Amino acid sequence: MKNFFPSAQSGLQKIKNSKQIWATIIIGILIIGSFIFVVLNFVNVARDAQDRLSRVRLDSIQSSFVNFANEYLEKGYNLEDLQDTIQKIVIENPNISEFKIVNFDDADRPQVIFSLNKSEIGSYDLENETIYNFAKVNKNSSPIAELLIENERVLKGARVITDDRGKVVGAVLTTLLPSQADTIINREINNSIFIFVLVVILILFLFFRHSRIIDYSTLYRKIKETDQMKDDFISMASHELRTPLTVIRGYAESLNESGEMNEVQKKSANRIEVAAKQLDDLVNDMLDVSRLDQGRLEINMEKVDPIEHVKENIAGFMKVAEDKGLKLEYINEIEGNISINADTDKLRQVIVNLVGNAIKYTKEGDVNVKTSIVDGDFELRVSDSGIGMSSEEQKGLFKKFHRIKNEETQEIRGTGLGLWITKQIVELMGGTITVESIKGVGTHFIVTFPQVR
């Protein structure tokens, strides 16, 4: 109960401030109101139609029987014929609960001469004298009264029997129980109530679900706004960092080339240049991530010779590999010239990322770069004899900010963005990238692009 009232107040405040919820409530009320109106109208129409049908049936039964009864009273048919006729009528109309014939004595009192209840024969039916009097006034129709007896609705009608001269010689009284029709109507009412309850529950469910969707949409909008602010900040910060980084790298290069420093100073200047280069790479990665997330990374596709670009970019790593004691080798198995569609700058970025990673994660041994044609496609394979990866470590390899953390990688710097960016760029250029690796043996990265004929 402690949390109920604050939650209720919060919900009411939400309803008050949300046009969507108000619209949902109004629509719900209109649907419920319309449903109630339709159900009540249907029940009333059905009941009226059933009553009219019962009255017509009662009048028809009495009209058909009066002619026979008239002949019976005037010509004196035997009682068995009368009983057979009445039994047939009752069988065909199981809703008949009372059927009797009366004649009127000198005092104009109705005396029962036949009844389904044989104990009434010979007695005076004073209980129904009023309806007999109505029947005498309306000789050509059957006055019908609707009564409630022991909580059960009954229709009671009377029709006079006249002789050839039009003199009233008797009357027929019939009581009809429309219970079967009432049962059907009540069942339909109960079914309607059940459906109505289901509709209300469904509306309430949709209402609360709609409220949650509004909460989710509000939360999603806030997340999008926060994400946009983050992207804007990264973009701004990255651009603002590039200018001072360029200056730092420029001065570090000038110091290294001046030749006026001792060994300690040269090492310090070299460290400044390396650190500035690492920071510049990080800034470039952040810019690429921001552009990729926002779909703003420009890809200028053109027909290029991939072998030429591979050779050119590998040459820049020869000194780096040599300084680390590694052998960097390029093997070209393609005869002649081939072409692929790619962005030259982005293709260079892919090659640099993969070869740079191979050198970074290989302590000793070889790094091999091979180009070949496999199943008609151009394939670039960068392999190393480095630390390798287990199948579990490979699962999140191309995810953003994913880094393998173990004793062998803890001293290796990285953001976990390089391979994610590489995969995005390769796929944007219509290629694919996969990995094959064995822990402690090495890793192969395979990039493929369709040939352009």
Coordinates of C-alpha atoms in Angstrom, one line a residue:
M1 CA 0.0 0.0 0.0
K2 CA 3.0 2.3 0.6
N3 CA 3.9 2.3 -3.1
F4 CA 0.3 2.3 -4.3
F5 CA -0.6 6.0 -3.7
P6 CA 2.7 7.4 -5.1
S7 CA 2.2 5.2 -8.2
A8 CA -1.4 6.2 -8.5
Q9 CA -0.5 9.9 -8.2
S10 CA 2.3 9.4 -10.8
G11 CA -0.2 7.6 -13.1
L12 CA -2.8 10.4 -12.8
Q13 CA -0.2 13.0 -13.4
K14 CA 0.9 11.1 -16.5
I15 CA -2.7 10.9 -17.7
K16 CA -3.2 14.7 -17.1
N17 CA -0.1 15.6 -19.1
S18 CA -0.5 13.1 -22.0
K19 CA -2.8 13.8 -24.9
Q20 CA -2.3 10.3 -26.2
I21 CA -3.6 8.8 -22.9
W22 CA -6.6 11.1 -22.9
A23 CA -7.3 10.1 -26.5
T24 CA -7.1 6.4 -25.4
I25 CA -9.5 7.0 -22.5
I26 CA -12.0 8.8 -24.7
I27 CA -11.9 6.1 -27.4
G28 CA -12.3 3.4 -24.7
I29 CA -15.3 5.1 -23.2
L30 CA -16.9 5.6 -26.7
I31 CA -16.3 1.9 -27.5
I32 CA -17.7 0.7 -24.2
G33 CA -20.7 3.1 -24.5
S34 CA -21.4 2.0 -28.1
F35 CA -21.2 -1.6 -27.1
I36 CA -23.6 -1.2 -24.2
F37 CA -26.0 0.7 -26.5
V38 CA -25.9 -2.0 -29.2
V39 CA -26.4 -4.8 -26.7
L40 CA -29.3 -3.2 -24.9
N41 CA -30.9 -2.2 -28.2
F42 CA -30.5 -5.8 -29.5
V43 CA -32.0 -7.3 -26.4
N44 CA -35.0 -4.9 -26.5
V45 CA -35.6 -5.6 -30.2
A46 CA -35.2 -9.4 -29.7
R47 CA -37.6 -9.3 -26.7
D48 CA -40.2 -7.2 -28.6
A49 CA -40.0 -9.5 -31.6
Q50 CA -40.4 -12.5 -29.5
D51 CA -43.4 -11.0 -27.7
R52 CA -45.1 -10.1 -31.0
L53 CA -44.4 -13.6 -32.3
S54 CA -45.9 -15.2 -29.1
R55 CA -49.0 -13.0 -29.3
V56 CA -49.5 -13.8 -33.0
R57 CA -49.1 -17.5 -32.3
L58 CA -51.5 -17.4 -29.4
D59 CA -54.1 -15.5 -31.5
S60 CA -53.6 -18.0 -34.4
I61 CA -54.0 -21.0 -32.1
Q62 CA -57.2 -19.6 -30.7
S63 CA -58.6 -18.6 -34.1
S64 CA -58.1 -22.0 -35.5
F65 CA -59.6 -23.7 -32.5
V66 CA -62.6 -21.5 -32.1
N67 CA -64.1 -22.8 -35.4
F68 CA -63.8 -26.4 -34.2
A69 CA -65.1 -25.6 -30.7
N70 CA -68.1 -23.8 -32.2
E71 CA -69.1 -26.9 -34.1
Y72 CA -68.5 -29.0 -31.0
L73 CA -70.8 -26.8 -28.9
E74 CA -73.5 -26.5 -31.5
K75 CA -73.5 -30.1 -33.0
G76 CA -72.2 -32.0 -30.0
Y77 CA -69.2 -33.9 -31.3
N78 CA -68.0 -36.5 -28.9
L79 CA -65.5 -35.5 -26.2
E80 CA -62.7 -37.7 -27.6
D81 CA -62.6 -35.7 -30.8
L82 CA -62.3 -32.5 -28.8
Q83 CA -59.5 -34.0 -26.6
D84 CA -57.6 -35.3 -29.6
T85 CA -57.7 -31.8 -31.2
I86 CA -56.6 -30.1 -28.1
Q87 CA -53.8 -32.6 -27.5
K88 CA -52.5 -32.1 -31.0
I89 CA -52.4 -28.3 -30.4
V90 CA -50.5 -28.7 -27.1
I91 CA -48.0 -31.1 -28.7
E92 CA -47.3 -28.7 -31.5
N93 CA -47.0 -25.8 -29.0
P94 CA -45.1 -27.1 -26.0
N95 CA -45.1 -23.6 -24.4
I96 CA -48.9 -23.9 -23.7
S97 CA -49.4 -24.4 -20.0
E98 CA -53.1 -23.9 -19.7
F99 CA -55.9 -24.6 -22.2
K100 CA -59.6 -24.6 -21.3
I101 CA -63.1 -24.1 -22.8
V102 CA -65.9 -22.4 -20.9
N103 CA -69.5 -21.6 -21.5
F104 CA -71.6 -19.0 -19.8
D105 CA -74.6 -19.8 -17.6
D106 CA -77.7 -17.7 -17.2
A107 CA -75.8 -15.5 -14.7
D108 CA -73.1 -15.0 -17.3
R109 CA -70.5 -16.9 -15.2
P110 CA -67.7 -18.8 -17.0
Q111 CA -68.1 -22.5 -16.3
V112 CA -65.3 -24.8 -17.4
I113 CA -66.4 -27.6 -19.7
F114 CA -63.0 -28.8 -20.7
S115 CA -59.5 -28.2 -19.3
L116 CA -56.0 -29.8 -19.5
N117 CA -56.4 -29.8 -15.7
K118 CA -59.4 -32.2 -15.4
S119 CA -60.1 -31.2 -11.8
E120 CA -61.3 -27.8 -13.1
I121 CA -64.1 -29.3 -15.3
G122 CA -67.5 -28.2 -14.0
S123 CA -66.0 -25.4 -11.9
Y124 CA -66.4 -21.6 -12.5
D125 CA -63.3 -19.8 -13.7
L126 CA -63.9 -16.6 -11.9
E127 CA -60.2 -15.9 -11.7
N128 CA -60.1 -15.1 -15.4
E129 CA -63.5 -13.4 -15.6
T130 CA -61.9 -10.1 -16.6
I131 CA -60.2 -11.4 -19.6
Y132 CA -63.4 -13.2 -20.7
N133 CA -65.2 -9.9 -20.5
F134 CA -62.5 -8.2 -22.7
A135 CA -62.9 -11.1 -25.2
K136 CA -66.7 -10.5 -25.3
V137 CA -66.1 -6.9 -26.2
N138 CA -63.5 -7.8 -28.9
K139 CA -65.2 -10.9 -30.5
N140 CA -62.9 -11.1 -33.6
S141 CA -59.6 -10.9 -31.7
S142 CA -57.9 -12.4 -28.7
P143 CA -57.1 -9.9 -25.8
I144 CA -53.8 -11.0 -24.4
A145 CA -52.5 -10.1 -20.9
E146 CA -48.9 -10.3 -19.8
L147 CA -48.7 -11.5 -16.2
L148 CA -45.8 -12.4 -13.8
I149 CA -46.7 -15.5 -11.9
E150 CA -44.1 -16.9 -9.5
N151 CA -41.3 -14.8 -11.1
E152 CA -42.2 -16.3 -14.5
R153 CA -43.6 -14.3 -17.4
V154 CA -46.8 -15.7 -18.9
L155 CA -49.1 -14.6 -21.7
K156 CA -52.8 -15.2 -21.2
G157 CA -55.4 -14.8 -24.0
A158 CA -59.1 -15.5 -24.5
R159 CA -61.3 -15.8 -27.6
V160 CA -65.1 -16.1 -27.6
I161 CA -67.0 -18.8 -29.4
T162 CA -70.1 -17.6 -31.2
D163 CA -73.0 -19.3 -32.9
D164 CA -74.3 -18.6 -36.4
R165 CA -76.2 -15.6 -35.1
G166 CA -73.1 -14.1 -33.5
K167 CA -74.3 -14.9 -30.0
V168 CA -71.5 -15.7 -27.5
V169 CA -71.9 -19.3 -26.4
G170 CA -68.4 -19.9 -24.8
A171 CA -64.8 -18.9 -24.8
V172 CA -61.3 -20.5 -25.2
L173 CA -58.6 -19.5 -22.7
T174 CA -54.9 -20.2 -23.5
T175 CA -51.9 -19.5 -21.3
L176 CA -48.5 -19.4 -23.0
L177 CA -45.2 -19.6 -21.2
P178 CA -42.5 -17.8 -23.3
S179 CA -39.9 -19.3 -21.0
Q180 CA -37.9 -20.9 -23.8
A181 CA -37.6 -17.6 -25.7
D182 CA -36.8 -15.9 -22.4
T183 CA -34.1 -18.5 -21.7
I184 CA -32.5 -17.9 -25.1
I185 CA -32.6 -14.1 -24.7
N186 CA -31.2 -14.4 -21.1
R187 CA -28.4 -16.6 -22.5
E188 CA -27.6 -14.1 -25.2
I189 CA -27.6 -11.3 -22.5
N190 CA -25.2 -13.3 -20.4
N191 CA -23.0 -14.0 -23.4
S192 CA -23.1 -10.3 -24.3
I193 CA -22.2 -9.4 -20.7
F194 CA -19.3 -11.9 -20.9
I195 CA -18.1 -10.4 -24.2
F196 CA -18.5 -6.9 -22.7
V197 CA -16.3 -7.8 -19.7
L198 CA -13.7 -9.2 -22.1
V199 CA -13.8 -6.0 -24.2
V200 CA -13.4 -3.9 -21.1
I201 CA -10.5 -6.1 -19.9
L202 CA -8.9 -5.8 -23.4
I203 CA -9.4 -2.0 -23.5
L204 CA -7.8 -1.7 -20.0
F205 CA -4.9 -4.0 -21.2
L206 CA -4.4 -1.8 -24.3
F207 CA -4.7 1.3 -22.2
F208 CA -1.9 0.2 -19.8
R209 CA 0.1 -1.1 -22.6
H210 CA -0.3 2.2 -24.4
S211 CA 0.8 3.9 -21.3
R212 CA 4.0 1.8 -21.2
I213 CA 4.6 2.4 -24.9
I214 CA 4.4 6.1 -24.2
D215 CA 6.9 5.6 -21.4
Y216 CA 9.2 3.6 -23.7
S217 CA 8.9 6.2 -26.5
T218 CA 9.7 9.0 -24.0
L219 CA 12.7 7.0 -22.7
Y220 CA 13.7 6.2 -26.3
R221 CA 13.5 9.9 -27.3
K222 CA 15.7 10.8 -24.3
I223 CA 18.2 8.1 -25.1
K224 CA 18.3 9.4 -28.7
E225 CA 18.8 12.9 -27.5
T226 CA 21.6 11.8 -25.2
D227 CA 23.2 9.7 -27.9
Q228 CA 23.0 12.7 -30.3
M229 CA 24.7 14.9 -27.6
K230 CA 27.4 12.2 -27.2
D231 CA 28.0 12.1 -30.9
D232 CA 28.1 15.8 -31.2
F233 CA 30.5 16.1 -28.3
I234 CA 32.8 13.4 -29.7
S235 CA 32.7 15.0 -33.1
M236 CA 33.5 18.5 -31.6
A237 CA 36.1 17.2 -29.2
S238 CA 37.8 15.2 -32.0
H239 CA 38.0 18.1 -34.4
E240 CA 39.2 20.4 -31.6
L241 CA 41.9 17.9 -30.7
R242 CA 43.3 17.5 -34.2
T243 CA 44.7 21.0 -34.4
P244 CA 46.9 20.9 -31.3
L245 CA 47.9 17.3 -32.1
T246 CA 49.1 18.3 -35.6
V247 CA 51.2 21.1 -34.0
I248 CA 52.6 18.7 -31.4
R249 CA 53.5 16.1 -34.0
G250 CA 55.0 18.8 -36.2
Y251 CA 57.3 20.1 -33.5
A252 CA 58.3 16.5 -32.4
E253 CA 59.3 15.7 -36.0
S254 CA 61.3 19.0 -36.3
L255 CA 63.1 18.1 -33.1
N256 CA 64.0 14.6 -34.3
E257 CA 65.3 16.0 -37.6
S258 CA 67.3 18.9 -36.1
G259 CA 70.2 16.7 -35.0
E260 CA 71.1 19.1 -32.2
M261 CA 69.9 16.8 -29.4
N262 CA 71.6 14.2 -27.3
E263 CA 70.3 10.6 -27.1
V264 CA 68.1 11.3 -24.0
Q265 CA 66.5 14.3 -25.7
K266 CA 66.0 12.3 -28.9
K267 CA 64.2 9.5 -27.1
S268 CA 62.0 12.0 -25.3
A269 CA 61.1 13.7 -28.6
N270 CA 60.5 10.3 -30.2
R271 CA 58.1 9.4 -27.4
I272 CA 56.2 12.6 -27.9
E273 CA 55.8 11.9 -31.6
V274 CA 54.7 8.3 -30.9
A275 CA 52.2 9.4 -28.2
A276 CA 50.9 12.1 -30.5
K277 CA 50.5 9.6 -33.3
Q278 CA 48.6 7.2 -31.0
L279 CA 46.3 10.0 -29.8
D280 CA 45.8 11.1 -33.5
D281 CA 44.8 7.5 -34.3
L282 CA 42.3 7.5 -31.4
V283 CA 40.8 10.8 -32.6
N284 CA 40.4 9.4 -36.1
D285 CA 38.8 6.3 -34.7
M286 CA 36.3 8.3 -32.7
L287 CA 35.4 10.4 -35.7
D288 CA 34.9 7.3 -37.8
V289 CA 32.6 5.7 -35.1
S290 CA 30.6 8.9 -34.9
R291 CA 30.2 9.1 -38.7
L292 CA 29.3 5.4 -39.0
D293 CA 26.7 5.6 -36.2
Q294 CA 25.1 8.6 -37.8
G295 CA 25.4 7.1 -41.3
R296 CA 27.6 10.1 -42.4
L297 CA 30.7 8.2 -43.4
E298 CA 31.3 9.1 -47.1
I299 CA 32.3 6.2 -49.4
N300 CA 33.5 7.2 -52.8
M301 CA 33.5 4.1 -54.8
E302 CA 35.7 3.7 -57.9
K303 CA 37.4 1.1 -59.9
V304 CA 40.8 0.4 -58.3
D305 CA 43.7 -2.1 -58.6
P306 CA 43.8 -3.7 -55.1
I307 CA 47.3 -5.2 -55.6
E308 CA 48.8 -1.8 -56.1
H309 CA 47.3 -0.5 -52.9
V310 CA 48.3 -3.5 -50.9
K311 CA 52.0 -3.2 -52.0
E312 CA 52.0 0.5 -51.3
N313 CA 50.6 0.3 -47.8
I314 CA 52.7 -2.8 -46.8
A315 CA 55.9 -0.9 -47.6
G316 CA 55.1 1.6 -44.8
F317 CA 55.2 -1.3 -42.3
M318 CA 58.5 -2.8 -43.3
K319 CA 60.5 -0.6 -40.9
V320 CA 58.0 -1.1 -38.1
A321 CA 58.1 -4.9 -38.4
E322 CA 61.9 -4.9 -38.7
D323 CA 62.3 -2.8 -35.5
K324 CA 60.2 -5.3 -33.7
G325 CA 62.2 -8.3 -35.0
L326 CA 59.4 -9.6 -37.3
K327 CA 59.5 -10.7 -40.9
L328 CA 56.8 -9.0 -43.0
E329 CA 56.3 -10.7 -46.3
Y330 CA 53.9 -10.1 -49.2
I331 CA 52.9 -12.9 -51.5
N332 CA 50.9 -12.2 -54.7
E333 CA 49.3 -15.2 -56.4
I334 CA 47.4 -13.2 -59.0
E335 CA 48.6 -13.1 -62.5
G336 CA 47.9 -9.9 -64.5
N337 CA 45.8 -7.0 -63.4
I338 CA 42.4 -7.2 -61.7
S339 CA 40.0 -4.5 -60.5
I340 CA 37.5 -4.1 -57.6
N341 CA 35.1 -1.3 -56.7
A342 CA 36.3 0.4 -53.5
D343 CA 37.1 3.8 -51.9
T344 CA 40.9 4.2 -52.1
D345 CA 41.2 5.9 -48.7
K346 CA 39.0 3.4 -47.0
L347 CA 40.8 0.4 -48.6
R348 CA 44.1 1.9 -47.3
Q349 CA 42.5 2.1 -43.8
V350 CA 41.4 -1.5 -43.9
I351 CA 44.9 -2.7 -45.0
V352 CA 46.6 -0.5 -42.4
N353 CA 44.3 -1.7 -39.6
L354 CA 44.8 -5.4 -40.4
V355 CA 48.5 -5.3 -41.0
G356 CA 49.0 -3.0 -38.0
N357 CA 47.1 -5.3 -35.7
A358 CA 49.0 -8.4 -37.0
I359 CA 52.3 -6.7 -36.1
K360 CA 50.9 -5.4 -32.8
Y361 CA 49.8 -8.8 -31.5
T362 CA 52.8 -10.8 -32.8
K363 CA 55.8 -10.9 -30.4
E364 CA 58.1 -12.9 -32.7
G365 CA 57.8 -14.8 -36.0
D366 CA 56.2 -13.8 -39.3
V367 CA 53.4 -11.6 -40.6
N368 CA 52.3 -12.6 -44.1
V369 CA 50.0 -10.7 -46.5
K370 CA 48.7 -12.7 -49.5
T371 CA 46.5 -11.7 -52.4
S372 CA 44.7 -14.3 -54.5
I373 CA 41.6 -15.1 -56.5
V374 CA 39.2 -17.5 -54.6
D375 CA 35.9 -18.6 -56.3
G376 CA 36.2 -15.6 -58.7
D377 CA 36.6 -13.0 -55.9
F378 CA 39.6 -11.0 -54.8
E379 CA 40.9 -12.2 -51.5
L380 CA 43.3 -10.4 -49.1
R381 CA 44.6 -12.6 -46.3
V382 CA 46.6 -11.2 -43.4
S383 CA 48.2 -13.9 -41.3
D384 CA 50.5 -13.8 -38.3
S385 CA 52.2 -16.2 -35.9
G386 CA 51.0 -14.2 -32.8
I387 CA 49.1 -15.1 -29.7
G388 CA 46.0 -16.3 -31.5
M389 CA 42.5 -16.6 -30.1
S390 CA 40.2 -19.2 -28.8
S391 CA 36.7 -19.8 -30.3
E392 CA 35.2 -18.1 -27.3
E393 CA 37.4 -15.0 -27.7
Q394 CA 36.5 -14.8 -31.4
K395 CA 32.7 -14.4 -30.7
G396 CA 32.8 -10.7 -29.9
L397 CA 35.8 -9.8 -32.1
F398 CA 34.0 -7.4 -34.4
K399 CA 31.9 -5.7 -31.7
K400 CA 32.4 -2.1 -30.8
F401 CA 34.9 -1.6 -27.9
H402 CA 35.6 -5.3 -27.7
R403 CA 39.1 -6.2 -26.5
I404 CA 40.5 -9.6 -25.5
K405 CA 41.8 -9.2 -22.0
N406 CA 44.4 -11.7 -20.7
E407 CA 48.0 -11.7 -19.6
E408 CA 49.3 -11.6 -23.1
T409 CA 47.3 -8.5 -24.2
Q410 CA 47.3 -6.4 -21.0
E411 CA 50.3 -4.4 -22.1
I412 CA 49.0 -3.8 -25.7
R413 CA 47.3 -0.5 -26.2
G414 CA 44.0 -0.3 -28.1
T415 CA 40.5 1.0 -28.0
G416 CA 38.6 -2.0 -29.3
L417 CA 37.3 0.1 -32.2
G418 CA 39.7 -0.8 -35.1
L419 CA 38.2 -4.2 -36.1
W420 CA 34.6 -2.9 -35.7
I421 CA 35.5 0.1 -38.0
T422 CA 37.2 -2.2 -40.4
K423 CA 34.2 -4.6 -40.7
Q424 CA 31.8 -1.6 -41.2
I425 CA 34.0 -0.1 -43.9
V426 CA 34.5 -3.5 -45.7
E427 CA 30.7 -4.2 -45.7
L428 CA 29.9 -0.6 -46.9
M429 CA 32.2 -1.3 -49.9
G430 CA 30.4 -4.5 -50.7
G431 CA 33.0 -6.9 -49.2
T432 CA 33.2 -9.4 -46.4
I433 CA 35.6 -10.0 -43.6
T434 CA 36.2 -13.2 -41.6
V435 CA 38.7 -14.6 -39.1
E436 CA 40.4 -17.9 -38.5
S437 CA 42.5 -18.3 -35.4
I438 CA 44.1 -21.0 -33.1
K439 CA 45.2 -20.0 -29.6
G440 CA 49.0 -20.0 -29.4
V441 CA 49.4 -20.5 -33.1
G442 CA 48.2 -17.4 -34.9
T443 CA 45.4 -15.6 -36.7
H444 CA 44.2 -15.1 -40.3
F445 CA 42.0 -12.2 -41.3
I446 CA 40.4 -12.8 -44.7
V447 CA 38.8 -9.9 -46.7
T448 CA 37.1 -10.5 -50.0
F449 CA 35.7 -8.2 -52.7
P450 CA 33.9 -9.1 -56.0
Q451 CA 36.0 -8.6 -59.1
V452 CA 34.9 -5.9 -61.6
R453 CA 35.3 -7.2 -65.2

